[in-house]
Tab-separated table of C-alpha atoms in Angstrom:
chain	number	residue	atom	x	y	z
A	1	MET	CA	171.486	225.902	31.434
A	2	GLY	CA	173.483	228.902	30.283
A	3	ASN	CA	173.007	232.044	32.356
A	4	SER	CA	170.310	230.568	34.596
A	5	LYS	CA	170.219	230.843	38.359
A	6	LEU	CA	170.793	227.098	38.600
A	7	CYS	CA	173.981	227.425	36.541
A	8	GLU	CA	175.147	230.220	38.859
A	9	GLN	CA	174.441	228.017	41.871
A	10	LEU	CA	176.385	225.091	40.398
A	11	ILE	CA	179.366	227.319	39.667
A	12	SER	CA	179.117	228.828	43.135
A	13	PHE	CA	179.066	225.318	44.582
A	14	ALA	CA	182.183	224.384	42.599
A	15	SER	CA	183.865	227.549	43.874
A	16	GLU	CA	182.865	226.790	47.456
A	17	LEU	CA	184.282	223.273	47.254
A	18	SER	CA	187.419	224.658	45.613
A	19	GLU	CA	187.906	227.190	48.386
A	20	ALA	CA	187.623	224.391	50.966
A	21	ILE	CA	190.570	222.466	49.440
A	22	ARG	CA	192.750	225.466	48.617
A	23	GLY	CA	196.354	224.462	49.275
A	24	LEU	CA	195.185	221.204	50.853
A	25	PRO	CA	196.771	217.901	49.723
A	26	ALA	CA	194.832	214.654	49.903
A	27	SER	CA	195.807	212.144	52.582
A	28	PRO	CA	194.764	208.516	53.182
A	29	ASP	CA	193.542	209.166	56.734
A	30	ARG	CA	190.741	211.549	55.726
A	31	LEU	CA	188.127	208.807	55.236
A	32	GLU	CA	188.473	207.461	58.758
A	33	LYS	CA	187.715	210.896	60.237
A	34	ALA	CA	184.976	211.799	57.746
A	35	SER	CA	181.248	212.197	58.408
A	36	PRO	CA	178.772	209.312	57.943
A	37	LEU	CA	177.654	210.853	54.643
A	38	ILE	CA	181.195	210.930	53.234
A	39	GLN	CA	181.890	207.406	54.452
A	40	GLY	CA	178.605	206.145	53.028
A	41	LEU	CA	179.181	207.670	49.600
A	42	THR	CA	182.707	206.281	49.498
A	43	ALA	CA	181.515	202.798	50.486
A	44	MET	CA	178.932	202.995	47.699
A	45	LEU	CA	181.619	203.869	45.149
A	46	ASP	CA	183.802	201.040	46.435
A	47	GLU	CA	180.916	198.656	45.796
A	48	LEU	CA	180.452	199.990	42.267
A	49	GLU	CA	184.122	199.351	41.598
A	50	ARG	CA	183.860	195.770	42.867
A	51	TRP	CA	181.079	195.101	40.377
A	52	ILE	CA	183.575	195.513	37.535
A	53	ASP	CA	185.082	192.165	38.502
A	54	ASP	CA	181.640	190.566	38.075
A	55	PHE	CA	181.441	191.632	34.422
A	56	PRO	CA	184.797	191.047	32.711
A	57	PRO	CA	185.235	192.377	29.159
A	58	ILE	CA	183.859	190.136	26.450
A	59	GLN	CA	185.663	189.116	23.277
A	60	GLN	CA	184.474	191.322	20.429
A	61	PRO	CA	185.856	192.609	17.111
A	62	MET	CA	185.556	196.297	18.088
A	63	ARG	CA	188.456	197.804	20.009
A	64	PHE	CA	186.391	200.476	21.765
A	65	GLY	CA	183.162	200.181	23.725
A	66	ASN	CA	183.189	196.725	25.279
A	67	LYS	CA	179.589	195.556	25.570
A	68	ALA	CA	180.136	194.078	29.030
A	69	PHE	CA	179.770	197.671	30.250
A	70	ARG	CA	176.053	197.397	29.540
A	71	LEU	CA	175.785	194.571	32.070
A	72	TRP	CA	177.595	196.635	34.698
A	73	HIS	CA	175.378	199.622	33.973
A	74	ALA	CA	172.205	197.513	34.068
A	75	ARG	CA	173.052	196.486	37.624
A	76	LEU	CA	173.623	200.155	38.480
A	77	VAL	CA	170.179	201.087	37.182
A	78	GLU	CA	168.625	198.167	39.064
A	79	ARG	CA	170.241	198.983	42.406
A	80	ALA	CA	170.865	202.746	42.305
A	81	LYS	CA	167.908	203.733	44.492
A	82	ASP	CA	168.756	201.143	47.144
A	83	LEU	CA	172.388	202.278	47.111
A	84	MET	CA	171.409	205.883	47.733
A	85	LEU	CA	168.850	204.848	50.342
A	86	THR	CA	171.543	202.921	52.220
A	87	VAL	CA	173.737	206.036	52.273
A	88	LEU	CA	170.902	208.257	53.527
A	89	GLN	CA	169.731	205.805	56.186
A	90	LYS	CA	173.124	205.954	57.898
A	91	LEU	CA	172.803	209.685	58.553
A	92	PRO	CA	171.754	210.964	61.991
A	93	SER	CA	167.988	211.455	62.363
A	94	PRO	CA	165.809	213.356	61.861
A	95	LEU	CA	166.565	214.203	58.237
A	96	PRO	CA	165.016	217.182	56.410
A	97	VAL	CA	163.919	215.021	53.465
A	98	ASP	CA	161.632	212.155	52.545
A	99	LEU	CA	164.214	209.385	52.263
A	100	GLU	CA	162.431	207.289	49.643
A	101	ALA	CA	161.648	210.219	47.379
A	102	PHE	CA	165.075	211.803	47.687
A	103	ALA	CA	166.881	208.490	47.142
A	104	SER	CA	164.819	207.999	43.993
A	105	GLU	CA	165.749	211.480	42.765
A	106	LEU	CA	169.452	211.008	43.499
A	107	SER	CA	169.442	207.606	41.809
A	108	CYS	CA	168.649	209.267	38.473
A	109	TYR	CA	171.797	211.375	38.707
A	110	LEU	CA	173.814	208.389	39.877
A	111	CYS	CA	172.721	206.331	36.871
A	112	GLY	CA	173.769	209.138	34.551
A	113	ALA	CA	177.173	209.641	36.181
A	114	PHE	CA	179.128	206.714	34.733
A	115	GLY	CA	178.574	206.923	31.007
A	116	ASP	CA	175.977	206.019	28.386
A	117	GLU	CA	175.188	202.309	28.219
A	118	ARG	CA	173.925	202.496	24.625
A	119	ARG	CA	176.873	204.366	23.099
A	120	ILE	CA	179.316	202.984	25.706
A	121	ASP	CA	180.915	206.386	26.072
A	122	TYR	CA	181.619	208.937	28.778
A	123	GLY	CA	182.149	212.692	28.910
A	124	THR	CA	181.847	215.854	30.966
A	125	GLY	CA	178.038	215.664	30.937
A	126	HIS	CA	178.216	212.382	32.844
A	127	GLU	CA	180.778	213.895	35.203
A	128	ALA	CA	178.345	216.786	35.792
A	129	SER	CA	175.698	214.250	36.777
A	130	PHE	CA	177.854	213.017	39.662
A	131	PHE	CA	178.575	216.626	40.584
A	132	ALA	CA	174.787	217.053	40.743
A	133	VAL	CA	174.571	214.283	43.375
A	134	LEU	CA	176.860	216.282	45.667
A	135	PHE	CA	175.078	219.519	44.829
A	136	ALA	CA	171.645	218.059	45.623
A	137	LEU	CA	172.916	216.703	48.947
A	138	GLY	CA	174.058	220.202	49.805
A	139	LEU	CA	170.811	221.833	48.761
A	140	ARG	CA	168.961	219.442	51.052
A	141	ASN	CA	171.220	220.376	53.999
A	142	LEU	CA	172.832	216.933	54.163
A	143	LEU	CA	176.266	217.878	52.834
A	144	LEU	CA	177.540	220.449	55.316
A	145	ARG	CA	180.311	223.019	55.189
A	146	GLN	CA	182.640	220.828	57.229
A	147	ASP	CA	182.161	218.035	54.673
A	148	ALA	CA	183.371	220.175	51.763
A	149	PRO	CA	187.059	219.131	51.722
A	150	ASP	CA	186.147	215.439	51.989
A	151	ALA	CA	183.470	215.791	49.308
A	152	VAL	CA	186.320	216.473	46.866
A	153	LEU	CA	189.390	214.760	48.318
A	154	VAL	CA	187.592	211.570	49.392
A	155	VAL	CA	184.292	211.162	47.528
A	156	PHE	CA	185.119	212.801	44.205
A	157	ALA	CA	188.561	211.169	44.241
A	158	ALA	CA	186.872	207.773	44.736
A	159	TYR	CA	184.505	208.545	41.855
A	160	MET	CA	187.500	209.333	39.654
A	161	ARG	CA	189.094	206.022	40.624
A	162	VAL	CA	185.958	204.118	39.596
A	163	MET	CA	185.632	206.060	36.348
A	164	ARG	CA	189.212	205.468	35.312
A	165	ARG	CA	188.807	201.764	35.881
A	166	LEU	CA	185.592	201.716	33.859
A	167	GLN	CA	187.289	203.672	31.069
A	168	THR	CA	190.211	201.250	31.042
A	169	VAL	CA	188.391	197.922	31.442
A	170	TYR	CA	185.517	198.649	29.050
A	171	VAL	CA	187.458	201.024	26.767
A	172	LEU	CA	184.771	203.699	26.913
A	173	GLU	CA	184.681	206.132	24.009
A	174	PRO	CA	185.108	209.839	24.797
A	175	ALA	CA	181.719	211.548	24.431
A	176	GLY	CA	182.025	214.758	22.448
A	177	SER	CA	185.796	214.961	22.840
A	178	HIS	CA	187.679	217.690	20.986
A	179	GLY	CA	190.619	215.326	20.714
A	180	VAL	CA	194.031	216.914	20.938
A	181	TRP	CA	192.450	220.384	20.992
A	182	GLY	CA	190.445	219.750	24.156
A	183	LEU	CA	191.428	219.913	27.797
A	184	ASP	CA	190.968	216.156	28.324
A	185	ASP	CA	189.175	213.311	26.565
A	186	PHE	CA	186.841	212.629	29.488
A	187	HIS	CA	187.098	215.034	32.425
A	188	MET	CA	187.081	218.669	33.499
A	189	LEU	CA	186.492	218.749	37.257
A	190	PRO	CA	189.785	217.090	38.333
A	191	PHE	CA	191.564	220.034	36.739
A	192	LEU	CA	189.196	222.599	38.249
A	193	PHE	CA	189.402	221.163	41.773
A	194	GLY	CA	193.032	220.140	41.375
A	195	SER	CA	194.145	223.645	40.458
A	196	ALA	CA	192.444	224.936	43.620
A	197	GLN	CA	194.443	222.442	45.690
A	198	LEU	CA	197.660	223.875	44.278
A	199	ILE	CA	196.946	227.561	44.929
A	200	GLY	CA	199.896	228.988	46.821
A	201	LEU	CA	202.088	225.969	46.110
A	202	GLU	CA	203.820	227.345	43.025
A	203	GLU	CA	207.276	226.694	44.459
A	204	GLU	CA	206.464	223.086	45.308
A	205	VAL	CA	204.536	222.339	42.104
A	206	PRO	CA	205.212	224.984	39.425
A	207	PRO	CA	202.436	224.950	36.783
A	208	GLY	CA	204.886	224.411	33.949
A	209	THR	CA	206.324	221.241	35.487
A	210	VAL	CA	203.200	219.165	36.176
A	211	TYR	CA	203.920	216.761	33.326
A	212	GLN	CA	207.528	216.118	34.335
A	213	GLU	CA	208.307	212.641	35.648
A	214	ARG	CA	209.632	213.751	39.044
A	215	VAL	CA	206.645	216.005	39.769
A	216	VAL	CA	204.161	213.327	38.710
A	217	ARG	CA	205.907	210.682	40.819
A	218	ASP	CA	206.129	212.855	43.932
A	219	HIS	CA	202.740	214.591	43.852
A	220	ARG	CA	200.089	212.634	41.978
A	221	ALA	CA	198.852	210.867	45.117
A	222	ALA	CA	198.197	214.175	46.863
A	223	PHE	CA	196.945	216.461	44.081
A	224	LEU	CA	194.072	215.827	41.678
A	225	TYR	CA	195.519	218.001	38.916
A	226	VAL	CA	198.832	216.130	38.873
A	227	ASP	CA	197.021	212.789	38.956
A	228	ALA	CA	194.876	213.866	35.992
A	229	ILE	CA	198.059	214.723	34.090
A	230	TYR	CA	199.471	211.310	35.027
A	231	GLN	CA	196.414	209.592	33.531
A	232	ILE	CA	196.959	211.452	30.254
A	233	LEU	CA	200.643	210.510	30.207
A	234	LEU	CA	199.688	206.897	30.874
A	235	VAL	CA	197.190	206.707	28.017
A	236	LYS	CA	199.133	208.808	25.504
A	237	LYS	CA	202.653	207.656	26.275
A	238	GLY	CA	205.242	207.782	23.558
A	239	ALA	CA	204.411	211.281	22.313
A	240	PRO	CA	205.516	214.645	23.746
A	241	PHE	CA	203.051	216.211	26.182
A	242	HIS	CA	202.892	219.467	24.206
A	243	GLU	CA	201.679	217.469	21.195
A	244	THR	CA	199.123	215.231	22.930
A	245	SER	CA	197.754	217.963	25.235
A	246	PRO	CA	198.570	221.403	23.791
A	247	MET	CA	195.875	223.195	25.793
A	248	LEU	CA	197.110	221.837	29.116
A	249	TYR	CA	200.671	222.582	28.044
A	250	ASP	CA	199.724	226.195	27.282
A	251	ILE	CA	197.825	226.506	30.568
A	252	GLY	CA	201.043	225.474	32.312
A	253	GLN	CA	202.676	228.658	31.050
A	254	ILE	CA	200.447	230.687	33.389
A	255	PRO	CA	202.628	231.195	36.479
A	256	GLU	CA	199.957	231.227	39.215
A	257	TRP	CA	197.553	228.429	40.141
A	258	GLN	CA	194.955	230.983	41.241
A	259	LYS	CA	194.771	232.399	37.725
A	260	ILE	CA	194.641	228.922	36.237
A	261	HIS	CA	191.824	227.955	38.587
A	262	ASN	CA	189.816	231.096	37.840
A	263	GLY	CA	190.106	230.397	34.133
A	264	LEU	CA	189.014	226.778	34.554
A	265	VAL	CA	185.930	227.861	36.527
A	266	LYS	CA	184.994	230.145	33.644
A	267	MET	CA	185.721	227.359	31.152
A	268	TYR	CA	183.512	224.902	33.063
A	269	SER	CA	180.634	227.365	33.022
A	270	GLY	CA	180.950	228.053	29.308
A	271	GLU	CA	182.144	224.738	27.879
A	272	VAL	CA	180.216	222.280	30.072
A	273	LEU	CA	177.198	223.823	31.821
A	274	GLY	CA	176.647	226.306	29.000
A	275	LYS	CA	176.831	223.866	26.072
A	276	PHE	CA	173.607	222.192	24.930
A	277	PRO	CA	175.276	219.051	23.468
A	278	VAL	CA	176.936	218.457	26.846
A	279	ILE	CA	174.043	219.268	29.153
A	280	GLN	CA	171.116	218.080	26.991
A	281	HIS	CA	170.686	214.852	29.004
A	282	PHE	CA	170.923	216.561	32.403
A	283	LEU	CA	167.943	215.706	34.592
A	284	PHE	CA	165.758	218.185	36.456
A	285	GLY	CA	163.399	217.587	39.360
A	286	GLN	CA	162.248	218.907	42.696
A	287	THR	CA	165.714	219.648	44.060
A	288	LEU	CA	167.282	220.823	40.798
A	289	PRO	CA	164.430	222.454	38.882
A	290	TRP	CA	164.414	223.248	35.185
A	291	PRO	CA	166.038	226.722	34.844
A	292	GLY	CA	162.916	228.039	33.114
A	293	ASP	CA	160.715	227.118	36.077
A	294	ALA	CA	159.626	230.410	37.583
A	295	SER	CA	158.811	228.738	40.870
A	296	ASP	CA	162.524	227.894	41.314
A	297	GLN	CA	161.643	225.211	43.839
A	298	GLY	CA	165.171	223.948	44.323
A	299	ALA	CA	166.461	227.404	45.203
A	300	ALA	CA	163.766	227.719	47.858
A	301	VAL	CA	164.952	224.715	49.841
A	302	GLY	CA	165.750	225.860	53.395
A	303	ARG	CA	169.361	226.547	54.336
A	304	THR	CA	171.272	226.612	57.613
A	305	PRO	CA	174.493	228.452	58.537
A	306	GLU	CA	176.331	225.129	58.445
A	307	GLN	CA	175.282	224.395	54.873
A	308	LEU	CA	177.616	225.124	52.001
A	309	ALA	CA	177.044	228.681	50.751
A	310	PHE	CA	175.600	227.829	47.360
A	311	ALA	CA	173.852	231.107	46.698
A	312	ARG	CA	177.040	233.158	46.591
A	313	SER	CA	177.975	233.773	42.989
A	314	ALA	CA	181.341	232.645	41.688
A	315	ALA	CA	182.130	236.191	40.653
A	316	ALA	CA	181.695	237.417	44.190
A	317	ALA	CA	183.619	234.508	45.650
A	318	MET	CA	186.699	234.895	43.483
A	319	PRO	CA	188.517	237.511	41.372
A	320	PRO	CA	187.361	237.800	37.749
A	321	PRO	CA	188.847	234.832	35.851
A	322	PRO	CA	191.359	235.545	33.058
A	323	HIS	CA	191.043	234.098	29.589
A	324	LEU	CA	192.836	230.826	29.049
A	325	PRO	CA	194.483	230.053	25.701
A	326	ALA	CA	191.775	229.629	23.054
A	327	SER	CA	191.151	226.163	21.626
A	328	ARG	CA	192.997	225.592	18.398
A	329	ARG	CA	190.996	224.646	15.380
A	330	ARG	CA	191.884	221.698	13.237
């Protein structure tokens, strides 16, 4: 995807969502006040989480990659279109899309958003597939500007909850992980969005303290970044944080969340959207066209003032991002 217009739009979308949650903690009452789209997507994710109870892990000699995940994923593939159609049908009419066709398109991204059923693994490419669901809803004028905070703090947070349960129950392998030298075994966006939440809150949550027990206890429910750190501490307990996550530890030495966020936006562009091994399975269609398609159909979809401002480039939306500490080599 590299330097394509589509890549620029995805980064701009991430920046727009980030701006909407700047300095904004999550709260449990957001869902009740959310739009039908946000409520529908969250209900869908709740249903996906309930399915996990229908397919308990099986006894097998291998520690990683429990094969019961394939049964869960098979149900997802079977029902994905109907799930998306149910979400779309709850929106106020008339809608600017053909429901059947758009639900079918979104279902492809949904099926790719929870890991690979053959390898039983999960990585940032799968996370990008769920991000594409939100992006496509915005391009089709269904996800509106006023939905932006809830798209992250309600829907994406629910997606993270489902993914962490899948990772734990079925012991998914990290896909393409850099191990100790990477940002995280599975995810990138919780750090990108979570750092935006913390902009301006350096006194309340100093970057260098996010792994400390008190900060994690007091703030993980409200801030995605702190919760992502908590998940790492939970999985890699027993070893010092600077040893298990040296990149995150080094990032914590940057004193301002704005600078950290800018660097993570640049990292997401280069290390996720710009890397062929990560993005090679990304799907393209009418809404998200192949970057080499001169017709650029997806970019031509009509926009309204209420729609999220996708076309604004990330560079124009935010100050130039600084360089984060380089990955260490083994």
